[in-house]
Amino acid sequence: LKANHQSQQFRLEDNLIKRFPEQIEQTKERIRGFEKDMQTLESHPLPKEGFVGMTMGSTQLHDKEAAGKAILDACKAIRGLDPMLIGKYRGLDMYLSLEDFGKTFRMTFKGVMAHPVELGTDARGNLTRIDNALAGLPERLEKQRTMLDNLHAQVAAAKEEVGKPFPQEEELRVKSARLTELNALLNMENERTLAPANQVVEEKNTRPSVLQRLRNTAPNTGSPVPSKPRMEVR
């Protein structure tokens, strides 16, 4: 548990130092990008009647039907997988690309941010998809603002948690002390058990063998042999 607590503390510190600041700055950049692109769209508003116009290559198209057909013609002409700049709409650059191994055509409107739209096979339907996607920028901007608020809340929560001691520190200290005490008692008991056993081994080693005892207790039946008198030689 203590190791997990320490690991969590390290993660919190890393998040406060690196991760959160990076994410906050990236989110702020996206917010600024959406705000800038929305300003661009506001400077090229959709008219209540008629068509706002579209640039395809160097051609200005003021008819909605013609613009829709030009997009389909561009889809037929595109080759390769790299996005290709084909025109401009409401102040944003239009890039056409093939996705899903050539199965899907995607139009990406680029200002500061990129705003992708998947195209279909209907000319008018594609223009409706484009307008709906661009109309969704305020919602996407609001999501980024909510994300920024959440990041700030996470920073505040992390600051409250970082540096907190292990909550079970006192319990761990008491249990560790008790374990040390039990180990000491166990060692003392082992020493007491080993002492008599060592004494038995020592007594066994000093006890005379059976052969030695027999030699010590055997009767001495022999008598000394008298020495013969030495004859004097004359």
PDB file of C-alpha atoms in Angstrom:
ATOM      1  CA  LEU A   1       0.000   0.000   0.000  1.00  0.00           C
ATOM      2  CA  LYS A   2       2.767   2.427   0.860  1.00  0.00           C
ATOM      3  CA  ALA A   3       4.532   1.682  -2.437  1.00  0.00           C
ATOM      4  CA  ASN A   4       1.299   2.429  -4.315  1.00  0.00           C
ATOM      5  CA  HIS A   5       0.922   5.679  -2.393  1.00  0.00           C
ATOM      6  CA  GLN A   6       4.463   6.735  -3.268  1.00  0.00           C
ATOM      7  CA  SER A   7       3.920   5.816  -6.923  1.00  0.00           C
ATOM      8  CA  GLN A   8       0.747   7.913  -6.980  1.00  0.00           C
ATOM      9  CA  GLN A   9       2.620  10.846  -5.463  1.00  0.00           C
ATOM     10  CA  PHE A  10       5.266  10.617  -8.194  1.00  0.00           C
ATOM     11  CA  ARG A  11       2.554  10.612 -10.883  1.00  0.00           C
ATOM     12  CA  LEU A  12       0.869  13.643  -9.354  1.00  0.00           C
ATOM     13  CA  GLU A  13       4.143  15.550  -9.277  1.00  0.00           C
ATOM     14  CA  ASP A  14       4.876  14.607 -12.898  1.00  0.00           C
ATOM     15  CA  ASN A  15       1.384  15.697 -13.963  1.00  0.00           C
ATOM     16  CA  LEU A  16       1.743  19.056 -12.217  1.00  0.00           C
ATOM     17  CA  ILE A  17       5.190  19.705 -13.644  1.00  0.00           C
ATOM     18  CA  LYS A  18       4.747  18.448 -17.202  1.00  0.00           C
ATOM     19  CA  ARG A  19       1.488  16.820 -18.310  1.00  0.00           C
ATOM     20  CA  PHE A  20      -1.084  19.352 -17.113  1.00  0.00           C
ATOM     21  CA  PRO A  21       0.822  22.443 -18.325  1.00  0.00           C
ATOM     22  CA  GLU A  22       1.264  20.873 -21.774  1.00  0.00           C
ATOM     23  CA  GLN A  23      -2.394  19.893 -22.064  1.00  0.00           C
ATOM     24  CA  ILE A  24      -3.563  23.288 -20.833  1.00  0.00           C
ATOM     25  CA  GLU A  25      -1.420  25.111 -23.380  1.00  0.00           C
ATOM     26  CA  GLN A  26      -2.552  22.821 -26.217  1.00  0.00           C
ATOM     27  CA  THR A  27      -6.194  23.351 -25.276  1.00  0.00           C
ATOM     28  CA  LYS A  28      -5.712  27.113 -25.150  1.00  0.00           C
ATOM     29  CA  GLU A  29      -4.186  27.000 -28.635  1.00  0.00           C
ATOM     30  CA  ARG A  30      -7.185  25.075 -29.960  1.00  0.00           C
ATOM     31  CA  ILE A  31      -9.546  27.579 -28.350  1.00  0.00           C
ATOM     32  CA  ARG A  32      -7.697  30.456 -29.990  1.00  0.00           C
ATOM     33  CA  GLY A  33      -7.785  28.579 -33.298  1.00  0.00           C
ATOM     34  CA  PHE A  34     -11.536  27.966 -33.169  1.00  0.00           C
ATOM     35  CA  GLU A  35     -12.172  31.576 -32.187  1.00  0.00           C
ATOM     36  CA  LYS A  36     -10.078  32.805 -35.115  1.00  0.00           C
ATOM     37  CA  ASP A  37     -11.821  30.517 -37.614  1.00  0.00           C
ATOM     38  CA  MET A  38     -15.225  31.576 -36.306  1.00  0.00           C
ATOM     39  CA  GLN A  39     -14.247  35.188 -36.889  1.00  0.00           C
ATOM     40  CA  THR A  40     -13.314  34.260 -40.454  1.00  0.00           C
ATOM     41  CA  LEU A  41     -16.698  32.623 -41.020  1.00  0.00           C
ATOM     42  CA  GLU A  42     -18.487  35.590 -39.486  1.00  0.00           C
ATOM     43  CA  SER A  43     -16.746  37.853 -41.980  1.00  0.00           C
ATOM     44  CA  HIS A  44     -18.163  35.636 -44.778  1.00  0.00           C
ATOM     45  CA  PRO A  45     -21.718  35.012 -43.533  1.00  0.00           C
ATOM     46  CA  LEU A  46     -24.267  32.867 -45.279  1.00  0.00           C
ATOM     47  CA  PRO A  47     -26.891  35.027 -46.993  1.00  0.00           C
ATOM     48  CA  LYS A  48     -30.535  34.587 -46.134  1.00  0.00           C
ATOM     49  CA  GLU A  49     -31.215  34.054 -49.800  1.00  0.00           C
ATOM     50  CA  GLY A  50     -28.966  32.728 -52.537  1.00  0.00           C
ATOM     51  CA  PHE A  51     -25.475  31.270 -52.371  1.00  0.00           C
ATOM     52  CA  VAL A  52     -22.448  32.783 -50.651  1.00  0.00           C
ATOM     53  CA  GLY A  53     -20.144  31.700 -53.467  1.00  0.00           C
ATOM     54  CA  MET A  54     -17.173  29.356 -53.757  1.00  0.00           C
ATOM     55  CA  THR A  55     -13.791  29.501 -55.431  1.00  0.00           C
ATOM     56  CA  MET A  56     -12.669  26.380 -57.306  1.00  0.00           C
ATOM     57  CA  GLY A  57      -9.149  26.810 -58.590  1.00  0.00           C
ATOM     58  CA  SER A  58      -9.213  30.230 -60.195  1.00  0.00           C
ATOM     59  CA  THR A  59     -12.942  30.137 -60.950  1.00  0.00           C
ATOM     60  CA  GLN A  60     -15.520  32.015 -58.899  1.00  0.00           C
ATOM     61  CA  LEU A  61     -18.776  30.089 -58.592  1.00  0.00           C
ATOM     62  CA  HIS A  62     -21.904  31.959 -57.545  1.00  0.00           C
ATOM     63  CA  ASP A  63     -24.400  29.218 -58.277  1.00  0.00           C
ATOM     64  CA  LYS A  64     -25.026  26.477 -55.752  1.00  0.00           C
ATOM     65  CA  GLU A  65     -25.650  23.804 -58.369  1.00  0.00           C
ATOM     66  CA  ALA A  66     -22.432  24.668 -60.172  1.00  0.00           C
ATOM     67  CA  ALA A  67     -20.446  24.597 -56.935  1.00  0.00           C
ATOM     68  CA  GLY A  68     -21.828  21.184 -55.998  1.00  0.00           C
ATOM     69  CA  LYS A  69     -21.022  19.783 -59.433  1.00  0.00           C
ATOM     70  CA  ALA A  70     -17.500  21.226 -59.296  1.00  0.00           C
ATOM     71  CA  ILE A  71     -16.858  19.382 -56.033  1.00  0.00           C
ATOM     72  CA  LEU A  72     -17.975  16.068 -57.581  1.00  0.00           C
ATOM     73  CA  ASP A  73     -15.780  16.696 -60.624  1.00  0.00           C
ATOM     74  CA  ALA A  74     -12.823  17.318 -58.307  1.00  0.00           C
ATOM     75  CA  CYS A  75     -13.503  13.989 -56.589  1.00  0.00           C
ATOM     76  CA  LYS A  76     -13.357  12.203 -59.949  1.00  0.00           C
ATOM     77  CA  ALA A  77     -10.109  13.919 -60.888  1.00  0.00           C
ATOM     78  CA  ILE A  78      -8.174  13.469 -57.664  1.00  0.00           C
ATOM     79  CA  ARG A  79      -5.273  11.036 -57.692  1.00  0.00           C
ATOM     80  CA  GLY A  80      -3.118   9.942 -54.799  1.00  0.00           C
ATOM     81  CA  LEU A  81      -3.731  10.059 -51.079  1.00  0.00           C
ATOM     82  CA  ASP A  82      -2.214  13.448 -50.263  1.00  0.00           C
ATOM     83  CA  PRO A  83      -4.711  16.276 -49.595  1.00  0.00           C
ATOM     84  CA  MET A  84      -5.010  18.630 -52.557  1.00  0.00           C
ATOM     85  CA  LEU A  85      -5.918  22.309 -52.339  1.00  0.00           C
ATOM     86  CA  ILE A  86      -8.874  22.809 -54.677  1.00  0.00           C
ATOM     87  CA  GLY A  87     -10.434  26.122 -53.661  1.00  0.00           C
ATOM     88  CA  LYS A  88     -11.814  28.375 -50.968  1.00  0.00           C
ATOM     89  CA  TYR A  89     -15.145  28.670 -49.170  1.00  0.00           C
ATOM     90  CA  ARG A  90     -16.179  31.377 -46.711  1.00  0.00           C
ATOM     91  CA  GLY A  91     -12.582  32.421 -46.210  1.00  0.00           C
ATOM     92  CA  LEU A  92     -11.288  28.898 -45.478  1.00  0.00           C
ATOM     93  CA  ASP A  93      -9.052  26.833 -47.757  1.00  0.00           C
ATOM     94  CA  MET A  94     -10.569  23.616 -49.114  1.00  0.00           C
ATOM     95  CA  TYR A  95      -8.449  20.461 -49.264  1.00  0.00           C
ATOM     96  CA  LEU A  96      -9.768  17.314 -50.923  1.00  0.00           C
ATOM     97  CA  SER A  97      -8.357  13.908 -50.005  1.00  0.00           C
ATOM     98  CA  LEU A  98      -9.004  10.197 -50.467  1.00  0.00           C
ATOM     99  CA  GLU A  99      -9.467   8.210 -47.262  1.00  0.00           C
ATOM    100  CA  ASP A 100     -10.051   4.564 -46.340  1.00  0.00           C
ATOM    101  CA  PHE A 101      -7.868   3.274 -49.185  1.00  0.00           C
ATOM    102  CA  GLY A 102      -9.683   5.333 -51.791  1.00  0.00           C
ATOM    103  CA  LYS A 103     -13.215   4.550 -50.617  1.00  0.00           C
ATOM    104  CA  THR A 104     -14.071   7.891 -49.026  1.00  0.00           C
ATOM    105  CA  PHE A 105     -13.702  11.484 -50.189  1.00  0.00           C
ATOM    106  CA  ARG A 106     -13.039  14.032 -47.483  1.00  0.00           C
ATOM    107  CA  MET A 107     -13.099  17.793 -47.715  1.00  0.00           C
ATOM    108  CA  THR A 108     -11.081  19.578 -45.040  1.00  0.00           C
ATOM    109  CA  PHE A 109     -11.584  23.285 -44.438  1.00  0.00           C
ATOM    110  CA  LYS A 110      -8.481  24.889 -42.995  1.00  0.00           C
ATOM    111  CA  GLY A 111      -8.019  28.153 -41.247  1.00  0.00           C
ATOM    112  CA  VAL A 112      -6.065  27.976 -38.027  1.00  0.00           C
ATOM    113  CA  MET A 113      -7.791  24.664 -37.301  1.00  0.00           C
ATOM    114  CA  ALA A 114      -8.860  21.833 -39.609  1.00  0.00           C
ATOM    115  CA  HIS A 115     -12.558  21.056 -40.099  1.00  0.00           C
ATOM    116  CA  PRO A 116     -13.155  17.785 -42.010  1.00  0.00           C
ATOM    117  CA  VAL A 117     -16.337  16.850 -43.876  1.00  0.00           C
ATOM    118  CA  GLU A 118     -17.024  13.456 -45.428  1.00  0.00           C
ATOM    119  CA  LEU A 119     -18.508  13.874 -48.885  1.00  0.00           C
ATOM    120  CA  GLY A 120     -21.224  11.875 -50.577  1.00  0.00           C
ATOM    121  CA  THR A 121     -22.400  11.492 -54.159  1.00  0.00           C
ATOM    122  CA  ASP A 122     -25.091  14.194 -54.143  1.00  0.00           C
ATOM    123  CA  ALA A 123     -24.039  17.698 -55.207  1.00  0.00           C
ATOM    124  CA  ARG A 124     -26.520  19.640 -53.077  1.00  0.00           C
ATOM    125  CA  GLY A 125     -26.151  17.190 -50.224  1.00  0.00           C
ATOM    126  CA  ASN A 126     -22.411  17.863 -50.052  1.00  0.00           C
ATOM    127  CA  LEU A 127     -22.982  21.602 -49.708  1.00  0.00           C
ATOM    128  CA  THR A 128     -25.456  20.937 -46.893  1.00  0.00           C
ATOM    129  CA  ARG A 129     -22.891  18.737 -45.136  1.00  0.00           C
ATOM    130  CA  ILE A 130     -20.283  21.471 -45.484  1.00  0.00           C
ATOM    131  CA  ASP A 131     -22.535  24.176 -44.028  1.00  0.00           C
ATOM    132  CA  ASN A 132     -23.600  21.927 -41.149  1.00  0.00           C
ATOM    133  CA  ALA A 133     -19.987  21.112 -40.289  1.00  0.00           C
ATOM    134  CA  LEU A 134     -18.969  24.769 -40.251  1.00  0.00           C
ATOM    135  CA  ALA A 135     -22.047  25.649 -38.213  1.00  0.00           C
ATOM    136  CA  GLY A 136     -20.793  23.201 -35.580  1.00  0.00           C
ATOM    137  CA  LEU A 137     -17.680  25.239 -34.754  1.00  0.00           C
ATOM    138  CA  PRO A 138     -19.255  26.994 -31.728  1.00  0.00           C
ATOM    139  CA  GLU A 139     -20.083  23.608 -30.204  1.00  0.00           C
ATOM    140  CA  ARG A 140     -16.544  22.358 -30.777  1.00  0.00           C
ATOM    141  CA  LEU A 141     -15.203  25.557 -29.251  1.00  0.00           C
ATOM    142  CA  GLU A 142     -17.376  25.059 -26.177  1.00  0.00           C
ATOM    143  CA  LYS A 143     -16.054  21.510 -25.756  1.00  0.00           C
ATOM    144  CA  GLN A 144     -12.515  22.868 -25.682  1.00  0.00           C
ATOM    145  CA  ARG A 145     -13.465  25.439 -23.061  1.00  0.00           C
ATOM    146  CA  THR A 146     -15.052  22.700 -20.953  1.00  0.00           C
ATOM    147  CA  MET A 147     -11.905  20.625 -21.338  1.00  0.00           C
ATOM    148  CA  LEU A 148      -9.819  23.580 -20.152  1.00  0.00           C
ATOM    149  CA  ASP A 149     -12.024  23.986 -17.071  1.00  0.00           C
ATOM    150  CA  ASN A 150     -11.646  20.273 -16.316  1.00  0.00           C
ATOM    151  CA  LEU A 151      -7.876  20.510 -16.616  1.00  0.00           C
ATOM    152  CA  HIS A 152      -7.759  23.409 -14.168  1.00  0.00           C
ATOM    153  CA  ALA A 153      -9.947  21.409 -11.774  1.00  0.00           C
ATOM    154  CA  GLN A 154      -7.579  18.440 -12.060  1.00  0.00           C
ATOM    155  CA  VAL A 155      -4.623  20.705 -11.308  1.00  0.00           C
ATOM    156  CA  ALA A 156      -6.345  22.020  -8.177  1.00  0.00           C
ATOM    157  CA  ALA A 157      -7.188  18.487  -7.023  1.00  0.00           C
ATOM    158  CA  ALA A 158      -3.643  17.283  -7.680  1.00  0.00           C
ATOM    159  CA  LYS A 159      -2.169  20.160  -5.675  1.00  0.00           C
ATOM    160  CA  GLU A 160      -4.321  19.160  -2.707  1.00  0.00           C
ATOM    161  CA  GLU A 161      -3.213  15.532  -2.890  1.00  0.00           C
ATOM    162  CA  VAL A 162       0.487  15.936  -3.628  1.00  0.00           C
ATOM    163  CA  GLY A 163       2.683  15.804  -0.558  1.00  0.00           C
ATOM    164  CA  LYS A 164       0.091  14.077   1.612  1.00  0.00           C
ATOM    165  CA  PRO A 165       1.624  11.440   3.918  1.00  0.00           C
ATOM    166  CA  PHE A 166       0.722   7.790   3.678  1.00  0.00           C
ATOM    167  CA  PRO A 167      -2.649   7.577   5.519  1.00  0.00           C
ATOM    168  CA  GLN A 168      -1.820   4.253   7.230  1.00  0.00           C
ATOM    169  CA  GLU A 169       1.671   5.361   8.268  1.00  0.00           C
ATOM    170  CA  GLU A 170       1.004   5.033  12.029  1.00  0.00           C
ATOM    171  CA  GLU A 171      -0.660   1.650  11.594  1.00  0.00           C
ATOM    172  CA  LEU A 172       2.290   0.467   9.512  1.00  0.00           C
ATOM    173  CA  ARG A 173       4.746   1.694  12.168  1.00  0.00           C
ATOM    174  CA  VAL A 174       2.917  -0.165  14.957  1.00  0.00           C
ATOM    175  CA  LYS A 175       2.711  -3.386  12.966  1.00  0.00           C
ATOM    176  CA  SER A 176       6.383  -3.174  11.978  1.00  0.00           C
ATOM    177  CA  ALA A 177       7.396  -2.697  15.624  1.00  0.00           C
ATOM    178  CA  ARG A 178       5.261  -5.665  16.683  1.00  0.00           C
ATOM    179  CA  LEU A 179       6.801  -7.813  13.952  1.00  0.00           C
ATOM    180  CA  THR A 180      10.293  -6.881  15.125  1.00  0.00           C
ATOM    181  CA  GLU A 181       9.343  -7.815  18.692  1.00  0.00           C
ATOM    182  CA  LEU A 182       7.954 -11.188  17.621  1.00  0.00           C
ATOM    183  CA  ASN A 183      11.076 -11.947  15.600  1.00  0.00           C
ATOM    184  CA  ALA A 184      13.240 -11.179  18.639  1.00  0.00           C
ATOM    185  CA  LEU A 185      11.157 -13.501  20.847  1.00  0.00           C
ATOM    186  CA  LEU A 186      11.336 -16.235  18.241  1.00  0.00           C
ATOM    187  CA  ASN A 187      15.116 -15.949  18.061  1.00  0.00           C
ATOM    188  CA  MET A 188      15.387 -16.227  21.860  1.00  0.00           C
ATOM    189  CA  GLU A 189      13.202 -19.345  21.867  1.00  0.00           C
ATOM    190  CA  ASN A 190      15.344 -20.921  19.152  1.00  0.00           C
ATOM    191  CA  GLU A 191      18.491 -20.288  21.210  1.00  0.00           C
ATOM    192  CA  ARG A 192      16.918 -21.978  24.261  1.00  0.00           C
ATOM    193  CA  THR A 193      15.954 -25.006  22.203  1.00  0.00           C
ATOM    194  CA  LEU A 194      19.394 -25.396  20.678  1.00  0.00           C
ATOM    195  CA  ALA A 195      21.322 -25.128  24.004  1.00  0.00           C
ATOM    196  CA  PRO A 196      20.292 -28.567  25.551  1.00  0.00           C
ATOM    197  CA  ALA A 197      20.883 -30.276  22.252  1.00  0.00           C
ATOM    198  CA  ASN A 198      24.411 -28.906  22.096  1.00  0.00           C
ATOM    199  CA  GLN A 199      25.004 -30.019  25.683  1.00  0.00           C
ATOM    200  CA  VAL A 200      23.938 -33.608  24.872  1.00  0.00           C
ATOM    201  CA  VAL A 201      26.305 -33.705  21.931  1.00  0.00           C
ATOM    202  CA  GLU A 202      29.141 -32.423  24.106  1.00  0.00           C
ATOM    203  CA  GLU A 203      28.474 -35.027  26.839  1.00  0.00           C
ATOM    204  CA  LYS A 204      28.348 -37.773  24.259  1.00  0.00           C
ATOM    205  CA  ASN A 205      31.695 -36.722  22.845  1.00  0.00           C
ATOM    206  CA  THR A 206      33.371 -36.765  26.321  1.00  0.00           C
ATOM    207  CA  ARG A 207      31.872 -40.131  27.452  1.00  0.00           C
ATOM    208  CA  PRO A 208      34.401 -43.067  27.240  1.00  0.00           C
ATOM    209  CA  SER A 209      33.771 -45.727  24.669  1.00  0.00           C
ATOM    210  CA  VAL A 210      32.733 -49.314  25.552  1.00  0.00           C
ATOM    211  CA  LEU A 211      36.167 -50.666  24.663  1.00  0.00           C
ATOM    212  CA  GLN A 212      37.825 -48.132  26.914  1.00  0.00           C
ATOM    213  CA  ARG A 213      35.533 -49.048  29.817  1.00  0.00           C
ATOM    214  CA  LEU A 214      36.318 -52.752  29.365  1.00  0.00           C
ATOM    215  CA  ARG A 215      40.021 -52.068  29.474  1.00  0.00           C
ATOM    216  CA  ASN A 216      39.653 -50.032  32.606  1.00  0.00           C
ATOM    217  CA  THR A 217      37.601 -52.694  34.440  1.00  0.00           C
ATOM    218  CA  ALA A 218      39.461 -55.895  33.310  1.00  0.00           C
ATOM    219  CA  PRO A 219      41.216 -57.812  36.359  1.00  0.00           C
ATOM    220  CA  ASN A 220      44.985 -57.932  36.397  1.00  0.00           C
ATOM    221  CA  THR A 221      45.720 -61.734  36.850  1.00  0.00           C
ATOM    222  CA  GLY A 222      49.363 -61.768  35.873  1.00  0.00           C
ATOM    223  CA  SER A 223      52.213 -61.753  38.467  1.00  0.00           C
ATOM    224  CA  PRO A 224      55.610 -60.350  37.899  1.00  0.00           C
ATOM    225  CA  VAL A 225      58.194 -62.878  36.641  1.00  0.00           C
ATOM    226  CA  PRO A 226      61.143 -63.117  39.045  1.00  0.00           C
ATOM    227  CA  SER A 227      64.420 -62.416  37.528  1.00  0.00           C
ATOM    228  CA  LYS A 228      67.028 -65.212  37.518  1.00  0.00           C
ATOM    229  CA  PRO A 229      70.109 -64.763  39.693  1.00  0.00           C
ATOM    230  CA  ARG A 230      73.144 -63.931  37.787  1.00  0.00           C
ATOM    231  CA  MET A 231      75.912 -66.553  37.972  1.00  0.00           C
ATOM    232  CA  GLU A 232      79.315 -65.404  38.946  1.00  0.00           C
ATOM    233  CA  VAL A 233      82.011 -66.531  36.590  1.00  0.00           C
ATOM    234  CA  ARG A 234      85.334 -67.228  38.014  1.00  0.00           C
TER     235      ARG A 234
END
